[in-house]
PDB file of C-alpha atoms and ligand atoms in Angstrom:
ATOM      1  CA  MET A   1       0.000   0.000   0.000  1.00 94.00           C
ATOM      2  CA  HIS A   2       1.051   3.615  -0.399  1.00 96.00           C
ATOM      3  CA  LEU A   3       0.193   6.711   1.631  1.00 96.00           C
ATOM      4  CA  VAL A   4      -1.918   9.607   0.347  1.00 96.00           C
ATOM      5  CA  PRO A   5      -1.636  13.030   2.043  1.00 95.00           C
ATOM      6  CA  ALA A   6      -5.012  14.279   3.308  1.00 91.00           C
ATOM      7  CA  GLU A   7      -5.814  17.771   4.557  1.00 85.00           C
ATOM      8  CA  GLY A   8      -8.237  16.511   7.204  1.00 80.00           C
ATOM      9  CA  PRO A   9     -10.924  13.923   7.846  1.00 81.00           C
ATOM     10  CA  LEU A  10     -12.371  12.734   4.542  1.00 89.00           C
ATOM     11  CA  PRO A  11     -15.965  11.708   3.802  1.00 90.00           C
ATOM     12  CA  TYR A  12     -16.218   7.964   4.387  1.00 88.00           C
ATOM     13  CA  ARG A  13     -16.711   7.053   0.724  1.00 91.00           C
ATOM     14  CA  THR A  14     -13.764   9.212  -0.384  1.00 94.00           C
ATOM     15  CA  PHE A  15     -11.570   7.720   2.347  1.00 93.00           C
ATOM     16  CA  TYR A  16     -12.398   4.188   1.287  1.00 93.00           C
ATOM     17  CA  SER A  17     -12.136   4.920  -2.439  1.00 95.00           C
ATOM     18  CA  TYR A  18      -8.429   5.647  -1.844  1.00 97.00           C
ATOM     19  CA  ILE A  19      -8.138   2.452   0.167  1.00 96.00           C
ATOM     20  CA  ALA A  20      -9.814   0.419  -2.577  1.00 95.00           C
ATOM     21  CA  ASP A  21      -6.864   1.529  -4.748  1.00 96.00           C
ATOM     22  CA  ARG A  22      -4.398   0.584  -1.997  1.00 96.00           C
ATOM     23  CA  GLY A  23      -3.787   4.169  -0.965  1.00 97.00           C
ATOM     24  CA  PHE A  24      -4.037   5.079   2.705  1.00 96.00           C
ATOM     25  CA  PRO A  25      -4.955   8.732   3.441  1.00 96.00           C
ATOM     26  CA  VAL A  26      -2.846  10.242   6.234  1.00 95.00           C
ATOM     27  CA  THR A  27      -3.384  13.616   7.848  1.00 93.00           C
ATOM     28  CA  GLN A  28      -0.574  16.176   8.022  1.00 92.00           C
ATOM     29  CA  PHE A  29      -1.245  17.813  11.363  1.00 90.00           C
ATOM     30  CA  ILE A  30      -0.844  16.824  14.985  1.00 91.00           C
ATOM     31  CA  ARG A  31      -3.143  17.079  18.011  1.00 89.00           C
ATOM     32  CA  HIS A  32      -2.851  20.037  20.350  1.00 87.00           C
ATOM     33  CA  GLY A  33      -0.124  19.680  22.954  1.00 88.00           C
ATOM     34  CA  SER A  34      -2.544  20.457  25.777  1.00 89.00           C
ATOM     35  CA  HIS A  35      -4.396  17.148  25.171  1.00 86.00           C
ATOM     36  CA  PRO A  36      -1.821  14.615  23.993  1.00 87.00           C
ATOM     37  CA  GLU A  37      -3.742  11.604  25.348  1.00 86.00           C
ATOM     38  CA  PHE A  38      -6.864  11.824  23.155  1.00 86.00           C
ATOM     39  CA  THR A  39      -8.134  13.391  19.955  1.00 85.00           C
ATOM     40  CA  PRO A  40     -11.614  12.890  18.488  1.00 85.00           C
ATOM     41  CA  GLU A  41     -10.286  13.472  14.954  1.00 85.00           C
ATOM     42  CA  PRO A  42      -7.524  11.542  13.228  1.00 88.00           C
ATOM     43  CA  ASP A  43      -4.104  13.220  13.241  1.00 92.00           C
ATOM     44  CA  MET A  44      -0.567  12.122  12.321  1.00 92.00           C
ATOM     45  CA  ILE A  45      -0.172  10.166  15.567  1.00 93.00           C
ATOM     46  CA  HIS A  46      -3.387   8.276  14.844  1.00 94.00           C
ATOM     47  CA  ASP A  47      -2.508   7.594  11.213  1.00 94.00           C
ATOM     48  CA  CYS A  48       1.233   6.989  11.477  1.00 93.00           C
ATOM     49  CA  LEU A  49       1.271   5.022  14.744  1.00 93.00           C
ATOM     50  CA  GLY A  50      -2.223   3.483  14.695  1.00 94.00           C
ATOM     51  CA  HIS A  51      -2.592   2.464  11.065  1.00 95.00           C
ATOM     52  CA  VAL A  52       0.643   2.633   9.090  1.00 96.00           C
ATOM     53  CA  PRO A  53       2.605  -0.143  10.874  1.00 95.00           C
ATOM     54  CA  SER A  54      -0.307  -2.561  10.351  1.00 95.00           C
ATOM     55  CA  LEU A  55      -0.413  -1.729   6.630  1.00 95.00           C
ATOM     56  CA  MET A  56       2.926  -3.558   6.288  1.00 95.00           C
ATOM     57  CA  ASN A  57       1.043  -6.752   7.147  1.00 95.00           C
ATOM     58  CA  GLN A  58      -0.410  -8.223   3.978  1.00 96.00           C
ATOM     59  CA  ASP A  59      -3.437  -9.812   5.686  1.00 96.00           C
ATOM     60  CA  TYR A  60      -4.365  -6.488   7.318  1.00 96.00           C
ATOM     61  CA  ALA A  61      -3.869  -4.610   4.029  1.00 96.00           C
ATOM     62  CA  GLU A  62      -6.074  -7.120   2.212  1.00 96.00           C
ATOM     63  CA  LEU A  63      -8.821  -6.865   4.832  1.00 96.00           C
ATOM     64  CA  LEU A  64      -8.782  -3.084   4.634  1.00 96.00           C
ATOM     65  CA  THR A  65      -8.770  -3.103   0.827  1.00 96.00           C
ATOM     66  CA  LEU A  66     -11.726  -5.486   0.820  1.00 97.00           C
ATOM     67  CA  ILE A  67     -13.753  -3.076   2.982  1.00 97.00           C
ATOM     68  CA  GLY A  68     -12.719  -0.232   0.663  1.00 96.00           C
ATOM     69  CA  LYS A  69     -13.783  -2.098  -2.459  1.00 97.00           C
ATOM     70  CA  ALA A  70     -17.103  -3.037  -0.850  1.00 97.00           C
ATOM     71  CA  VAL A  71     -17.826   0.586   0.129  1.00 96.00           C
ATOM     72  CA  VAL A  72     -17.132   1.921  -3.370  1.00 95.00           C
ATOM     73  CA  SER A  73     -18.966  -0.945  -5.085  1.00 96.00           C
ATOM     74  CA  THR A  74     -22.345  -0.580  -3.358  1.00 96.00           C
ATOM     75  CA  PRO A  75     -24.831   2.169  -4.194  1.00 94.00           C
ATOM     76  CA  ASN A  76     -26.816   1.309  -1.039  1.00 96.00           C
ATOM     77  CA  PRO A  77     -26.295   3.870   1.795  1.00 96.00           C
ATOM     78  CA  GLN A  78     -27.502   1.389   4.435  1.00 97.00           C
ATOM     79  CA  GLN A  79     -24.837  -1.085   3.382  1.00 97.00           C
ATOM     80  CA  VAL A  80     -22.219   1.678   3.504  1.00 96.00           C
ATOM     81  CA  HIS A  81     -23.423   2.507   7.017  1.00 96.00           C
ATOM     82  CA  ALA A  82     -23.098  -1.144   8.054  1.00 97.00           C
ATOM     83  CA  LEU A  83     -19.567  -1.345   6.607  1.00 97.00           C
ATOM     84  CA  LYS A  84     -18.690   1.869   8.421  1.00 96.00           C
ATOM     85  CA  ARG A  85     -19.768   0.392  11.740  1.00 97.00           C
ATOM     86  CA  PHE A  86     -17.951  -2.866  10.951  1.00 98.00           C
ATOM     87  CA  SER A  87     -14.677  -1.023  10.367  1.00 96.00           C
ATOM     88  CA  TRP A  88     -15.236   1.332  13.321  1.00 97.00           C
ATOM     89  CA  PHE A  89     -15.570  -1.562  15.772  1.00 98.00           C
ATOM     90  CA  SER A  90     -12.667  -3.534  14.242  1.00 98.00           C
ATOM     91  CA  ILE A  91     -10.051  -1.518  12.333  1.00 97.00           C
ATOM     92  CA  GLU A  92     -10.525   1.558  14.527  1.00 96.00           C
ATOM     93  CA  PHE A  93     -11.749   0.312  17.906  1.00 98.00           C
ATOM     94  CA  GLY A  94     -11.517  -3.456  17.920  1.00 98.00           C
ATOM     95  CA  LEU A  95     -10.136  -5.616  20.691  1.00 98.00           C
ATOM     96  CA  ILE A  96      -8.839  -9.047  19.696  1.00 98.00           C
ATOM     97  CA  GLN A  97      -8.289 -12.354  21.401  1.00 98.00           C
ATOM     98  CA  GLU A  98      -4.808 -13.881  21.186  1.00 96.00           C
ATOM     99  CA  ASP A  99      -3.320 -16.635  23.362  1.00 95.00           C
ATOM    100  CA  ASN A 100      -6.325 -16.400  25.720  1.00 95.00           C
ATOM    101  CA  GLU A 101      -5.677 -12.730  26.260  1.00 97.00           C
ATOM    102  CA  THR A 102      -7.674  -9.711  25.136  1.00 97.00           C
ATOM    103  CA  LYS A 103      -5.421  -7.343  23.209  1.00 98.00           C
ATOM    104  CA  ILE A 104      -5.809  -4.001  21.490  1.00 97.00           C
ATOM    105  CA  PHE A 105      -6.299  -4.138  17.727  1.00 97.00           C
ATOM    106  CA  GLY A 106      -7.930  -0.869  16.649  1.00 97.00           C
ATOM    107  CA  ALA A 107      -5.882   2.121  15.495  1.00 96.00           C
ATOM    108  CA  GLY A 108      -8.108   4.529  17.412  1.00 95.00           C
ATOM    109  CA  ILE A 109      -7.137   2.887  20.687  1.00 96.00           C
ATOM    110  CA  LEU A 110      -3.496   2.278  19.740  1.00 95.00           C
ATOM    111  CA  SER A 111      -2.963   5.970  19.034  1.00 93.00           C
ATOM    112  CA  SER A 112      -4.416   7.219  22.325  1.00 93.00           C
ATOM    113  CA  THR A 113      -2.444   6.863  25.548  1.00 93.00           C
ATOM    114  CA  GLY A 114      -5.691   7.656  27.384  1.00 94.00           C
ATOM    115  CA  GLU A 115      -7.742   5.055  25.575  1.00 95.00           C
ATOM    116  CA  ILE A 116      -5.195   2.200  25.783  1.00 96.00           C
ATOM    117  CA  PRO A 117      -5.726   1.590  29.526  1.00 97.00           C
ATOM    118  CA  PHE A 118      -9.369   2.714  29.393  1.00 97.00           C
ATOM    119  CA  SER A 119     -10.273   0.195  26.660  1.00 98.00           C
ATOM    120  CA  LEU A 120      -9.247  -2.751  28.832  1.00 97.00           C
ATOM    121  CA  SER A 121     -10.733  -1.360  32.047  1.00 97.00           C
ATOM    122  CA  LYS A 122     -13.950  -2.279  33.810  1.00 97.00           C
ATOM    123  CA  ASP A 123     -15.477   1.055  32.760  1.00 97.00           C
ATOM    124  CA  VAL A 124     -15.894  -0.349  29.256  1.00 98.00           C
ATOM    125  CA  LYS A 125     -18.552  -2.848  28.306  1.00 98.00           C
ATOM    126  CA  HIS A 126     -16.899  -5.734  26.420  1.00 98.00           C
ATOM    127  CA  ARG A 127     -19.009  -7.841  24.092  1.00 98.00           C
ATOM    128  CA  PRO A 128     -18.138 -10.650  21.697  1.00 98.00           C
ATOM    129  CA  PHE A 129     -17.804  -9.469  18.077  1.00 98.00           C
ATOM    130  CA  VAL A 130     -21.038 -10.635  16.459  1.00 98.00           C
ATOM    131  CA  THR A 131     -21.322  -9.003  13.038  1.00 98.00           C
ATOM    132  CA  SER A 132     -25.125  -8.749  13.055  1.00 98.00           C
ATOM    133  CA  GLU A 133     -24.926  -6.814  16.328  1.00 98.00           C
ATOM    134  CA  VAL A 134     -21.892  -4.735  15.363  1.00 98.00           C
ATOM    135  CA  ILE A 135     -23.523  -3.379  12.199  1.00 98.00           C
ATOM    136  CA  GLU A 136     -26.579  -2.313  14.226  1.00 98.00           C
ATOM    137  CA  THR A 137     -24.557  -0.518  16.913  1.00 98.00           C
ATOM    138  CA  ASP A 138     -24.054   3.229  16.871  1.00 97.00           C
ATOM    139  CA  TYR A 139     -21.033   5.059  18.273  1.00 97.00           C
ATOM    140  CA  ASP A 140     -19.953   8.533  19.298  1.00 95.00           C
ATOM    141  CA  PRO A 141     -16.527   9.467  17.868  1.00 92.00           C
ATOM    142  CA  SER A 142     -16.222  12.563  20.087  1.00 91.00           C
ATOM    143  CA  ARG A 143     -15.335  10.694  23.267  1.00 93.00           C
ATOM    144  CA  MET A 144     -13.627   7.553  24.531  1.00 94.00           C
ATOM    145  CA  GLN A 145     -15.544   4.405  23.622  1.00 96.00           C
ATOM    146  CA  ASP A 146     -17.450   2.710  26.450  1.00 96.00           C
ATOM    147  CA  LEU A 147     -18.579  -0.282  24.360  1.00 98.00           C
ATOM    148  CA  LEU A 148     -16.043  -2.438  22.547  1.00 98.00           C
ATOM    149  CA  PHE A 149     -16.327  -5.757  20.741  1.00 98.00           C
ATOM    150  CA  ILE A 150     -13.787  -8.540  21.157  1.00 98.00           C
ATOM    151  CA  ILE A 151     -12.809 -10.235  17.882  1.00 98.00           C
ATOM    152  CA  PRO A 152     -12.010 -13.945  18.425  1.00 98.00           C
ATOM    153  CA  SER A 153      -9.188 -13.923  15.824  1.00 97.00           C
ATOM    154  CA  PHE A 154      -7.981 -12.118  12.730  1.00 97.00           C
ATOM    155  CA  ALA A 155      -9.056 -15.054  10.548  1.00 97.00           C
ATOM    156  CA  PHE A 156     -12.572 -14.727  12.025  1.00 98.00           C
ATOM    157  CA  LEU A 157     -12.683 -11.032  11.118  1.00 98.00           C
ATOM    158  CA  ARG A 158     -11.610 -11.776   7.551  1.00 97.00           C
ATOM    159  CA  ARG A 159     -14.295 -14.458   7.199  1.00 98.00           C
ATOM    160  CA  GLU A 160     -16.952 -12.168   8.669  1.00 98.00           C
ATOM    161  CA  ILE A 161     -16.275  -9.312   6.247  1.00 97.00           C
ATOM    162  CA  GLU A 162     -16.184 -11.720   3.290  1.00 97.00           C
ATOM    163  CA  GLN A 163     -19.531 -13.177   4.338  1.00 98.00           C
ATOM    164  CA  LEU A 164     -21.073  -9.755   4.926  1.00 98.00           C
ATOM    165  CA  VAL A 165     -20.016  -8.546   1.478  1.00 98.00           C
ATOM    166  CA  LYS A 166     -21.451 -11.733  -0.022  1.00 97.00           C
ATOM    167  CA  ARG A 167     -24.697 -11.409   1.943  1.00 97.00           C
ATOM    168  CA  PHE A 168     -25.074  -7.818   0.731  1.00 98.00           C
ATOM    169  CA  GLY A 169     -24.562  -9.032  -2.851  1.00 97.00           C
ATOM    170  CA  ILE A 170     -21.750  -6.534  -3.444  1.00 97.00           C
ATOM    171  CA  PRO A 171     -19.676  -7.504  -6.479  1.00 92.00           C
ATOM    172  CA  ILE A 172     -15.934  -7.341  -5.723  1.00 86.00           C
ATOM    173  CA  ASN A 173     -13.342  -7.771  -8.442  1.00 72.00           C
TER     174      ASN A 173
HETATM  175 FE1  FE2 B 201      -8.387   5.587  11.735  1.00 56.59          FE
END
């Protein structure tokens, strides 16, 4: 994948149209020094520390590209909304199970020193990642997330997105 400079947060479809072409939009500004632990909007710390290292992993890049292709290939806004929630609760704010331990997966958590400990604390409701529930669940990007889904494995996540795209009847080439 390659990086694409972005001036700020992009509309979801625009963001994922770059990703469908294996380009990852990265912002070019950094959060204010008075609040280094959390930012509601993506900045260079979020993009370069949260997302970019994972893009070097082919499986992660393929998963992301698949979501991107699905978003740009469906004309149905409800399906786009479902895909948005799927990626929010996985790519951005997913927790994942590995070696019987719950670990941080999402870039939104990884790029926030406030959210890293918060995400694993008892103040957050943890639920198993069930796609039908995830795509019906709303979120508020302006604050730390108090509901997170735990993905059983990366292979599970890949299978789930493939099945969702199939169920939606979205043609992917
Ligand atoms: Fe992000």
